[in-house]
XYZ file of C-alpha atoms in Angstrom:
741
model
C 120.909 150.109 123.509
C 118.944 151.009 126.643
C 115.172 150.601 126.591
C 113.246 153.842 126.440
C 109.986 153.887 128.351
C 107.079 155.048 126.249
C 104.853 156.492 128.958
C 101.334 155.076 128.570
C 101.746 154.378 124.853
C 101.671 150.752 123.736
C 104.398 149.617 121.340
C 103.314 147.312 118.511
C 106.140 144.996 117.380
C 105.462 144.100 113.747
C 106.831 141.543 111.241
C 107.090 143.273 107.845
C 107.906 141.326 104.645
C 111.289 142.911 103.900
C 114.761 141.251 103.838
C 115.807 142.832 107.156
C 116.424 140.523 110.091
C 114.282 142.136 112.806
C 110.813 143.208 113.902
C 109.779 146.880 113.662
C 108.357 149.031 116.475
C 105.281 151.248 115.903
C 103.012 153.306 118.091
C 99.437 152.037 118.427
C 96.947 153.487 115.904
C 94.979 156.583 116.861
C 91.535 155.622 115.531
C 91.302 151.991 116.720
C 91.296 151.060 120.410
C 94.817 149.563 120.790
C 93.656 147.343 123.658
C 91.429 145.326 121.263
C 94.420 144.356 119.082
C 96.029 141.010 119.810
C 99.151 139.373 118.363
C 98.303 137.508 115.145
C 96.249 140.296 113.512
C 97.391 142.017 110.325
C 98.217 145.717 110.393
C 98.694 148.347 107.718
C 101.796 150.378 108.574
C 103.813 153.190 106.973
C 107.165 151.897 105.698
C 109.693 154.062 103.865
C 107.708 156.183 101.433
C 104.894 153.674 101.104
C 102.673 151.342 103.106
C 103.079 147.666 103.981
C 100.897 144.921 105.448
C 102.565 143.330 108.474
C 101.678 140.980 111.319
C 101.480 142.045 114.960
C 103.872 139.733 116.817
C 103.835 141.288 120.301
C 102.605 144.309 122.257
C 105.233 145.887 124.529
C 105.371 148.735 127.067
C 108.728 150.061 125.883
C 111.047 150.317 122.896
C 114.790 150.482 122.275
C 114.035 153.472 120.011
C 113.039 157.021 120.893
C 109.233 156.796 120.950
C 109.023 160.374 119.678
C 110.475 159.133 116.378
C 108.275 156.049 116.012
C 105.546 156.043 113.352
C 101.982 155.011 114.094
C 100.167 151.940 112.818
C 97.702 153.180 110.153
C 94.978 150.609 110.854
C 94.235 147.180 112.272
C 92.947 144.922 109.474
C 91.429 142.049 111.500
C 88.938 141.875 114.380
C 90.413 138.578 115.592
C 93.911 137.134 115.217
C 94.411 135.035 112.082
C 97.394 133.296 113.710
C 97.271 131.713 117.167
C 99.975 132.149 119.818
C 101.369 128.728 118.820
C 101.412 129.696 115.126
C 103.403 132.818 116.058
C 105.847 130.747 118.120
C 106.374 128.327 115.226
C 107.138 131.134 112.762
C 109.517 132.829 115.194
C 111.302 129.497 115.727
C 111.556 128.945 111.926
C 112.966 132.455 111.438
C 115.649 131.806 114.057
C 116.508 128.263 112.958
C 116.821 129.081 109.241
C 118.342 132.515 109.983
C 115.789 134.137 107.681
C 114.183 137.603 108.144
C 111.047 137.200 110.309
C 108.851 139.398 108.091
C 109.469 137.128 105.083
C 108.841 134.001 107.188
C 105.514 135.389 108.481
C 104.556 136.415 104.946
C 105.152 132.829 103.715
C 102.475 131.615 106.142
C 99.701 133.608 104.419
C 98.011 133.189 101.029
C 98.646 136.031 98.541
C 95.371 137.908 99.102
C 95.848 138.115 102.874
C 99.465 139.252 102.389
C 98.093 142.123 100.317
C 95.650 143.146 103.054
C 92.446 141.801 101.479
C 89.575 140.975 103.873
C 89.823 137.588 105.606
C 86.549 136.329 104.172
C 85.778 132.910 102.723
C 84.667 133.270 99.124
C 81.464 131.289 98.660
C 81.968 129.036 95.659
C 79.312 127.823 93.268
C 78.589 124.125 93.524
C 77.005 121.880 90.911
C 74.813 118.868 91.647
C 73.038 116.483 89.312
C 69.222 116.852 89.149
C 66.696 113.967 89.315
C 66.432 114.181 85.522
C 70.230 114.081 85.241
C 70.492 111.131 87.639
C 68.083 109.112 85.487
C 69.658 110.185 82.203
C 70.897 107.223 80.166
C 74.134 107.197 78.204
C 72.509 107.010 74.765
C 71.086 110.581 74.374
C 74.495 112.264 74.952
C 76.566 110.113 72.599
C 76.998 113.110 70.277
C 78.288 115.234 73.158
C 81.051 113.126 74.753
C 82.454 116.009 76.850
C 79.026 116.629 78.396
C 78.720 112.877 79.024
C 82.053 112.816 80.920
C 81.043 115.770 83.158
C 77.569 114.302 83.783
C 79.022 110.920 84.790
C 81.429 112.699 87.150
C 78.483 114.455 88.874
C 76.280 111.331 88.867
C 78.936 109.594 90.982
C 78.619 112.114 93.820
C 75.225 113.209 95.229
C 76.628 116.299 97.042
C 78.152 117.500 93.773
C 81.392 119.368 93.099
C 82.572 122.926 93.719
C 84.117 125.013 90.928
C 87.623 124.550 92.346
C 87.164 120.762 92.533
C 86.006 120.659 88.902
C 88.964 122.856 87.848
C 91.396 120.545 89.635
C 89.812 117.582 87.813
C 89.610 119.067 84.304
C 90.656 122.518 83.117
C 87.951 122.687 80.407
C 84.730 121.742 82.225
C 82.765 125.015 81.831
C 81.382 124.693 78.239
C 80.089 121.163 78.860
C 78.571 122.140 82.204
C 76.834 125.165 80.687
C 75.097 122.838 78.205
C 74.080 120.453 81.015
C 72.599 123.381 83.006
C 70.542 124.416 79.952
C 69.265 120.837 79.608
C 68.336 120.897 83.336
C 70.464 117.792 83.938
C 72.555 119.743 86.449
C 71.711 122.580 88.853
C 73.771 125.152 90.726
C 73.838 125.549 94.521
C 76.112 127.510 96.861
C 79.005 125.725 98.477
C 78.586 125.892 102.244
C 81.660 124.309 103.820
C 80.379 125.114 107.293
C 77.703 122.412 107.169
C 79.311 119.338 108.710
C 77.451 116.116 107.866
C 76.269 113.797 110.633
C 78.378 110.899 109.366
C 82.160 111.104 109.099
C 82.711 107.959 107.010
C 80.978 106.880 103.803
C 80.416 103.120 103.619
C 82.437 100.693 105.732
C 86.134 100.562 106.605
C 88.395 97.993 104.960
C 89.558 95.305 107.381
C 93.276 95.993 107.950
C 95.867 93.204 108.080
C 97.639 92.639 111.459
C 100.595 94.960 110.632
C 98.259 97.749 109.484
C 96.100 97.287 112.598
C 99.171 97.513 114.836
C 100.253 100.782 113.167
C 96.705 102.212 113.469
C 96.498 101.272 117.175
C 99.913 102.756 117.999
C 99.093 106.181 116.544
C 95.491 106.254 117.812
C 96.680 105.556 121.362
C 98.978 108.593 121.091
C 96.300 111.060 119.891
C 96.225 114.164 122.060
C 99.976 114.115 122.740
C 103.170 114.737 120.804
C 105.089 111.896 119.213
C 106.697 111.246 115.826
C 105.937 107.978 114.035
C 107.650 106.627 110.937
C 105.319 104.399 108.916
C 107.861 102.465 106.871
C 105.902 100.364 104.414
C 107.042 98.693 101.218
C 105.390 100.203 98.135
C 101.837 98.884 97.841
C 101.632 97.922 101.542
C 98.515 100.028 102.165
C 99.968 103.113 103.882
C 97.068 105.259 102.619
C 94.553 102.903 104.251
C 96.445 103.260 107.553
C 96.361 107.075 107.177
C 92.604 107.038 106.533
C 91.726 104.845 109.509
C 93.830 107.027 111.850
C 92.229 110.158 110.325
C 88.781 108.666 111.095
C 89.757 108.450 114.772
C 90.972 112.086 114.743
C 87.727 113.262 113.100
C 85.695 111.345 115.721
C 87.439 113.547 118.319
C 86.227 116.649 116.432
C 89.751 117.568 115.335
C 91.406 118.549 112.048
C 94.077 116.811 109.984
C 96.817 118.318 107.820
C 98.126 115.966 105.100
C 101.218 117.088 103.170
C 102.276 115.588 99.836
C 105.490 116.215 97.912
C 103.942 116.768 94.476
C 100.850 118.387 92.982
C 100.526 115.356 90.666
C 99.600 113.142 93.645
C 96.807 115.429 94.879
C 93.914 114.430 92.520
C 94.415 110.700 93.136
C 94.588 110.991 96.917
C 91.801 113.582 96.965
C 89.489 111.162 95.119
C 90.201 108.417 97.671
C 89.650 110.791 100.614
C 86.357 112.086 99.194
C 85.120 108.527 98.631
C 85.890 107.661 102.260
C 85.135 110.821 104.253
C 81.860 112.738 104.324
C 83.485 115.794 105.988
C 84.573 118.979 104.148
C 88.035 118.587 102.555
C 90.220 121.480 101.336
C 93.049 121.411 98.802
C 96.032 123.774 98.652
C 98.799 123.793 96.034
C 100.401 126.214 93.585
C 98.235 125.285 90.565
C 95.090 126.630 92.280
C 94.056 130.276 92.043
C 94.944 132.702 94.856
C 91.248 132.839 95.787
C 90.961 129.064 96.054
C 94.060 128.850 98.271
C 92.804 131.684 100.485
C 89.445 129.908 100.890
C 91.185 126.652 101.901
C 93.386 128.563 104.390
C 90.451 130.365 106.020
C 88.248 127.258 106.124
C 90.902 125.447 108.172
C 91.631 128.544 110.294
C 87.913 128.965 111.115
C 87.305 125.239 111.674
C 84.856 124.940 108.776
C 86.955 122.230 107.172
C 88.261 118.989 108.662
C 91.034 117.847 106.291
C 93.574 119.835 104.284
C 95.532 118.105 101.512
C 98.420 120.293 100.438
C 101.982 120.607 99.278
C 104.943 122.079 101.213
C 103.533 125.640 101.536
C 100.324 124.373 103.206
C 102.350 123.450 106.310
C 101.803 126.861 107.960
C 97.995 126.881 107.486
C 96.407 127.694 110.895
C 94.187 124.951 112.369
C 91.357 125.755 114.760
C 91.410 122.307 116.405
C 94.548 120.463 115.282
C 94.690 116.707 115.795
C 97.279 115.181 113.455
C 99.921 116.057 110.826
C 100.797 113.498 108.124
C 103.695 113.759 105.637
C 103.398 111.227 102.836
C 106.650 110.292 101.016
C 108.547 112.087 103.794
C 111.927 111.398 102.131
C 111.085 113.513 99.093
C 113.393 116.455 98.321
C 110.319 118.503 97.250
C 109.587 119.056 100.944
C 112.625 121.350 101.090
C 112.101 124.875 99.748
C 114.982 125.692 97.400
C 114.722 129.470 97.167
C 113.813 132.392 99.432
C 112.833 131.027 102.843
C 114.595 127.644 102.593
C 112.678 125.560 105.145
C 112.203 121.789 105.348
C 108.485 121.010 105.644
C 109.303 117.687 107.317
C 111.488 119.199 110.039
C 109.170 122.170 110.677
C 106.163 119.791 110.819
C 107.849 117.917 113.692
C 108.405 121.198 115.577
C 104.796 122.210 114.882
C 103.534 118.871 116.214
C 105.532 119.432 119.408
C 104.119 122.964 119.877
C 100.536 121.767 119.248
C 101.023 118.588 121.333
C 99.754 116.318 118.547
C 101.293 113.314 116.773
C 103.205 113.630 113.491
C 103.089 110.648 111.115
C 105.816 110.326 108.462
C 105.210 107.755 105.724
C 107.627 106.286 103.171
C 108.805 103.076 101.542
C 112.286 104.618 101.405
C 112.724 106.831 104.495
C 115.355 109.560 104.479
C 118.599 108.550 106.202
C 118.038 111.396 108.715
C 114.643 109.897 109.627
C 116.073 106.383 110.050
C 118.820 107.848 112.241
C 116.124 109.471 114.420
C 114.466 106.034 114.720
C 117.834 104.499 115.738
C 118.226 107.271 118.356
C 114.666 106.451 119.606
C 113.419 109.973 118.873
C 110.856 108.543 116.413
C 108.806 105.354 116.732
C 108.957 102.871 113.859
C 105.764 101.297 112.482
C 106.617 98.673 109.875
C 104.498 97.313 106.997
C 106.769 94.667 105.452
C 104.226 93.120 103.045
C 102.116 94.353 100.169
C 98.410 94.685 100.920
C 95.938 92.057 99.686
C 97.360 89.360 97.412
C 99.946 91.580 95.700
C 103.519 90.285 95.792
C 106.785 92.210 95.692
C 108.170 92.468 92.145
C 111.230 90.545 90.962
C 114.214 92.908 90.456
C 116.634 92.116 87.645
C 119.844 93.822 86.467
C 120.251 93.777 82.692
C 123.914 94.079 81.683
C 123.932 96.140 78.443
C 127.701 96.200 77.899
C 128.471 95.393 74.243
C 124.777 94.805 73.542
C 122.978 96.174 70.474
C 120.835 99.160 71.529
C 117.759 100.700 69.874
C 117.981 104.320 71.081
C 118.765 103.196 74.612
C 116.618 100.034 74.715
C 118.297 96.630 74.366
C 116.801 93.584 72.576
C 116.152 91.642 75.806
C 114.044 94.505 77.187
C 112.126 94.857 73.899
C 111.277 91.138 74.154
C 110.100 91.620 77.770
C 107.834 94.490 76.649
C 106.397 92.303 73.829
C 105.586 89.460 76.251
C 103.944 91.875 78.703
C 101.743 93.466 76.031
C 100.788 90.024 74.664
C 99.266 89.255 78.096
C 97.196 92.485 77.827
C 99.273 94.007 80.648
C 100.993 97.402 80.744
C 104.702 98.278 80.666
C 106.199 101.355 82.341
C 109.555 102.784 81.187
C 111.382 105.287 83.371
C 113.985 107.787 82.177
C 114.609 110.866 84.292
C 115.496 113.112 81.377
C 112.939 114.945 79.287
C 113.449 116.276 75.756
C 114.723 114.364 72.698
C 118.422 114.225 73.614
C 120.568 116.018 76.218
C 123.325 116.953 73.743
C 123.684 118.111 70.113
C 127.219 117.340 68.887
C 129.055 117.784 65.595
C 130.239 114.472 64.178
C 132.961 116.286 62.236
C 134.687 118.598 64.752
C 133.152 117.707 68.145
C 131.365 121.075 68.658
C 128.608 120.847 71.312
C 125.531 123.117 71.614
C 126.046 124.869 74.972
C 123.924 127.432 76.795
C 125.675 130.807 76.714
C 124.295 131.686 80.167
C 124.917 128.372 81.980
C 127.594 125.713 82.258
C 125.237 123.269 80.615
C 124.403 121.707 77.262
C 121.256 122.718 75.409
C 118.658 119.928 75.279
C 117.072 119.023 71.947
C 113.254 119.287 71.869
C 112.660 117.752 68.454
C 108.876 118.121 68.132
C 109.054 121.855 68.870
C 112.202 122.326 66.732
C 114.010 123.896 69.695
C 117.215 123.747 71.702
C 116.322 124.544 75.329
C 118.341 125.033 78.505
C 116.672 123.161 81.397
C 118.383 125.444 83.933
C 117.582 128.987 82.790
C 114.880 128.287 80.188
C 116.745 129.960 77.290
C 115.618 128.695 73.859
C 116.825 128.868 70.269
C 115.795 127.258 66.987
C 117.179 123.778 66.299
C 120.100 124.283 63.893
C 120.966 121.983 60.968
C 124.596 122.941 60.317
C 127.597 123.074 62.663
C 128.412 126.761 63.389
C 132.080 125.885 64.062
C 133.233 123.854 61.048
C 130.202 124.589 58.788
C 130.437 121.080 57.311
C 130.006 118.384 59.970
C 126.753 116.555 60.553
C 125.016 117.493 63.795
C 124.027 114.396 65.778
C 121.856 114.014 68.876
C 123.807 112.367 71.695
C 122.181 110.674 74.677
C 118.581 109.885 75.527
C 115.535 111.905 76.453
C 111.899 110.763 76.870
C 110.921 112.336 73.523
C 113.541 110.269 71.664
C 112.578 107.020 73.436
C 108.901 107.716 72.635
C 109.760 107.868 68.918
C 111.665 104.568 68.945
C 108.847 102.867 70.898
C 106.318 104.112 68.336
C 108.468 102.460 65.626
C 108.885 99.186 67.550
C 105.228 98.957 68.640
C 103.257 100.822 65.935
C 99.859 99.348 66.907
C 100.177 100.140 70.630
C 99.122 103.234 72.581
C 102.063 105.030 74.199
C 101.722 107.861 76.715
C 104.647 110.092 77.706
C 104.410 111.742 81.130
C 106.907 114.550 81.763
C 106.841 118.300 82.420
C 106.652 119.045 78.672
C 103.745 116.711 77.866
C 101.607 117.637 80.903
C 101.874 121.440 80.885
C 98.229 122.039 79.931
C 95.780 121.989 82.837
C 93.936 118.691 83.126
C 96.290 116.788 80.763
C 97.942 114.746 83.506
C 94.585 113.763 85.026
C 93.325 112.675 81.577
C 96.428 110.549 80.975
C 96.209 108.933 84.433
C 92.541 108.116 83.824
C 93.368 106.524 80.436
C 96.136 104.430 82.063
C 93.819 103.200 84.819
C 91.067 102.393 82.295
C 93.524 100.178 80.374
C 93.504 102.379 77.243
C 97.320 102.719 77.340
C 99.851 99.948 76.619
C 103.210 101.604 77.329
C 103.783 104.419 79.845
C 107.017 106.359 79.487
C 107.998 109.087 81.904
C 110.269 110.928 84.304
C 110.335 111.514 88.089
C 106.597 112.274 88.196
C 105.948 108.536 87.640
C 107.977 107.426 90.642
C 105.664 108.644 93.390
C 102.457 107.271 94.798
C 100.637 106.334 91.586
C 98.617 103.131 91.608
C 98.588 101.474 88.170
C 96.887 98.079 88.756
C 97.722 96.626 85.320
C 101.432 97.558 85.166
C 103.468 94.348 85.521
C 106.748 95.382 83.864
C 108.813 98.382 84.984
C 112.057 99.224 83.167
C 114.608 101.789 84.363
C 116.495 102.695 81.182
C 119.505 104.492 82.648
C 120.387 103.537 86.222
C 124.080 104.400 85.790
C 123.673 108.191 85.539
C 122.980 108.348 89.300
C 125.945 106.188 90.356
C 128.635 108.825 89.813
C 128.051 112.162 91.507
C 130.011 114.595 93.643
C 126.995 115.076 95.966
C 126.994 112.690 98.945
C 123.160 112.577 98.800
C 123.224 111.037 95.293
C 123.395 107.358 96.318
C 120.455 107.792 98.721
C 118.374 109.568 96.045
C 119.170 106.882 93.447
C 118.245 104.036 95.828
C 114.974 105.801 96.710
C 114.167 106.390 93.037
C 114.813 102.715 92.123
C 112.595 101.432 94.960
C 109.837 103.989 94.291
C 109.746 103.280 90.527
C 109.879 99.527 91.212
C 106.835 99.975 93.414
C 104.675 100.711 90.381
C 104.964 97.041 89.250
C 102.593 94.233 90.240
C 100.372 96.140 92.660
C 97.368 93.822 92.275
C 97.087 90.046 91.787
C 99.502 89.850 88.836
C 103.213 89.377 89.590
C 105.519 92.272 88.673
C 109.012 92.464 87.221
C 111.522 95.318 87.350
C 114.358 95.491 84.806
C 117.294 97.884 85.296
C 119.598 98.484 82.327
C 123.171 99.023 83.525
C 126.816 98.933 82.496
C 127.745 98.520 86.206
C 126.105 95.197 87.192
C 128.604 94.635 90.048
C 128.093 98.074 91.639
C 127.592 97.557 95.416
C 124.627 99.953 95.612
C 122.700 97.970 92.969
C 123.648 94.518 94.290
C 122.759 95.480 97.909
C 119.373 96.874 96.852
C 118.490 93.784 94.807
C 119.737 91.178 97.280
C 118.822 92.788 100.619
C 116.451 95.711 99.972
C 116.411 99.412 100.901
C 116.825 98.973 104.689
C 120.150 97.132 104.259
C 121.349 99.794 101.796
C 120.356 102.524 104.286
C 122.293 100.919 107.168
C 125.424 100.669 104.985
C 125.019 104.274 103.807
C 124.543 105.511 107.392
C 127.715 103.699 108.491
C 129.638 105.385 105.642
C 128.221 108.805 106.597
C 129.173 108.267 110.242
C 132.741 107.432 109.257
C 132.960 110.578 107.121
C 131.166 112.793 109.727
C 128.480 113.703 107.201
C 124.800 114.453 108.028
C 122.952 113.160 110.015
C 126.136 112.784 112.129
C 126.979 116.439 111.530
C 125.047 119.600 110.670
C 125.562 121.834 107.656
C 124.759 125.315 106.412
C 125.628 126.365 102.864
C 126.243 130.011 101.987
C 125.721 130.569 98.264
C 126.703 133.709 96.344
C 126.354 134.692 92.696
C 127.053 137.707 90.496
C 127.520 138.633 86.836
C 131.245 139.036 87.535
C 132.987 135.916 88.922
C 135.327 137.984 91.138
C 132.581 139.383 93.368
C 131.214 136.120 94.859
C 134.765 134.935 95.594
C 135.659 138.209 97.356
C 132.429 138.112 99.372
C 132.781 134.478 100.473
C 136.484 134.919 101.298
C 135.527 137.808 103.602
C 132.816 135.636 105.264
C 135.243 132.696 105.637
C 137.688 135.034 107.384
C 134.990 136.186 109.824
C 133.964 132.567 110.476
C 137.518 131.318 111.075
C 138.051 134.107 113.611
C 135.289 132.451 115.695
C 137.209 129.420 116.933
C 134.917 126.457 117.649
C 136.332 122.980 118.326
C 133.871 120.945 116.232
C 133.392 123.392 113.352
C 134.793 123.257 109.823
C 134.682 126.097 107.283
C 135.044 124.534 103.820
C 135.678 126.715 100.775
C 134.828 128.957 99.134
C 134.650 126.838 95.991
C 132.931 127.164 92.643
C 129.426 125.599 92.621
C 129.122 122.277 90.717
C 127.337 124.272 87.986
C 129.695 127.262 88.053
C 127.583 129.473 85.788
C 123.801 129.564 85.619
C 121.488 132.082 83.924
C 124.453 134.409 83.359
C 125.580 134.374 87.009
C 128.861 132.965 88.345
C 128.150 130.870 91.431
C 130.321 130.036 94.459
C 129.619 128.481 97.834
C 130.985 128.227 101.365
C 130.099 125.281 103.613
C 129.890 125.381 107.421
C 129.852 121.977 109.104
C 129.821 120.959 112.753
C 129.178 117.782 114.729
C 127.281 119.976 117.239
C 124.082 121.623 115.990
C 124.141 124.296 118.695
C 127.709 125.251 117.786
C 126.802 125.755 114.120
C 123.804 127.951 114.976
C 125.676 130.087 117.493
C 128.264 130.786 114.782
C 125.501 131.745 112.320
C 123.908 134.013 114.951
C 127.179 135.946 115.170
C 127.919 135.862 111.424
C 124.594 136.946 109.912
C 124.563 140.571 111.208
C 128.235 140.928 110.212
C 127.625 139.547 106.699
C 124.927 142.153 106.052
C 127.430 144.935 106.839
C 130.154 143.667 104.466
C 130.825 145.968 101.512
C 131.279 142.912 99.283
C 127.715 141.777 100.143
C 126.249 144.649 98.114
C 127.815 143.322 94.887
C 126.339 139.809 95.052
C 123.110 137.905 95.559
C 123.634 135.639 98.527
C 121.563 133.147 100.491
C 121.989 130.828 103.452
C 120.672 127.257 103.287
C 120.502 125.492 106.663
C 120.397 121.661 106.340
C 120.839 121.727 102.529
C 119.476 118.676 100.668
C 121.853 119.136 97.768
C 125.084 121.042 97.310
C 124.235 122.571 93.913
């Protein structure tokens, strides 16, 4: 369509959070001077019959629409842009690359309050510091108030005190105890002023790094002020965090800010404590368990330059930085860095693009780097920094396969492993058992007729949660009471089949009745502060056996754990997803890394019925790097990522016909666009064909040329939106999918 000149009127091009793949043109507002508005401010605009908050992306002289029909911006919400020109460029790139509506991408960059149009003001938090009386207070007088004692000791350890959000992140139930301490004048309240930067950056002295750590520190520090991607590949326990902190010190000395991304909320308190012990500068935290107000404060403190370090999960990636100096992604291989619904971005890949736009280094850290990252090292796009040895006197654990074929099992634990646990506990050391399946048992089956408790809304079995007396679907959340009698034959005995953490916990309690056992999974750590309490008990040596799921595999430092047992290695060996072997190898290495992190030697036992499986034997004999090279060679032969590029179109509906019709129509459109390196695979039923009452199908686009894949998607996306069949389904596009489910 031809551009229509708008006379002297300025055209505001606005990103509005709606699922429509374009920006919207508006006339400048009447009341405000349009010449004061700059891209990056929020605007309130009329949209449909209501009003929306959008972001001004550009100011133009003309529009492709008749300016007489354009609506006016109602008001400009910000005096200064909240997003810089480089922030805007990053979001526009992400919208194009992931083929996602720009308004929704821009919206994802803001905390909830700012999306709703609330003022961009930092909320001043209350802060609590210990008084002189409180500092001198001995332990004896508070022995009848243990909760007050715990809070007081927390505050005594930190002269500048804690803000309300920091206390909430530490313990969800701190207020009653603190109120009593205020009344006793042991603690006093001040106002948190994040703008006051202390004179010193570091508390105390730096640890002397070993030669490999020093080399890694030097390499990154020499590259400060320019773009480059570094992979810090260090075996678990090699001191990657120490390397991060010494590089961060150099960035802070330059007066710049650091963004540190972590895969899981569970890792934040531990890393936060280490950062606060080391750095005297203001540190912000951002993750989904914090309140909207706390996340908005963290966002604005970084945007205004009041804060020097932001520790956050995936969504913190888009936080604006006033003086950016470095981006770090810890555990860069982790699938949690990929958003799995809505705007499906990879925080790792977008962080690299952001580093390039800002002209700053990006540091990726992992003991088990993603195959894509190792491929980028091989192609010399990323620089490898290697930490091959554990820090200090810690030694790598001994890995052992335990063949459980034809062995007597006690609810999934064989006699040899029970003996290993006994020996470990006798030495006053801790044992950690890993099973990536929560609940009591994954299946309830009838011994008489073979009936299995299935979810009516998903192609999945209901999981037994014995303590709650429930059968629960782990996919859609549906629950029902645990039944005693088979509904099919009315006579057969119902038997739990398979293992869950709850069931293993019960058998451990029977085998070791005088020992303290802690179970760490999503069910046992739902209440705020529970996980932190458990981690503290483990580190204080009050726990003998730790049992848990995936949340145990990452980053935790348990100095007294010398035995790690993986109860069910085999479940990851047989999967239709080509990523499965990589994920299993990473999980084994990460879980193994919890053993023998201090002076005491560690041992890792893996129960298996496949002791000759090449993945397991390669990992044990040659380590993760050798496994990765073999896996990359296999992927190259099969033309799978990273040697090709994928986009997965998913569709679901209450009627199974509709997604098939829709995807068949899309496949037809795609095949009409002949491209030499492109494959259109499907449509096929998803591996879990029914979930939450919806029938699910998928269509895979794959090409050995990235540009070819994206040019096809550029043509397809507008056509897909116009398909009649699209109105009968929910559909989504996932560029660079990390799993095919």
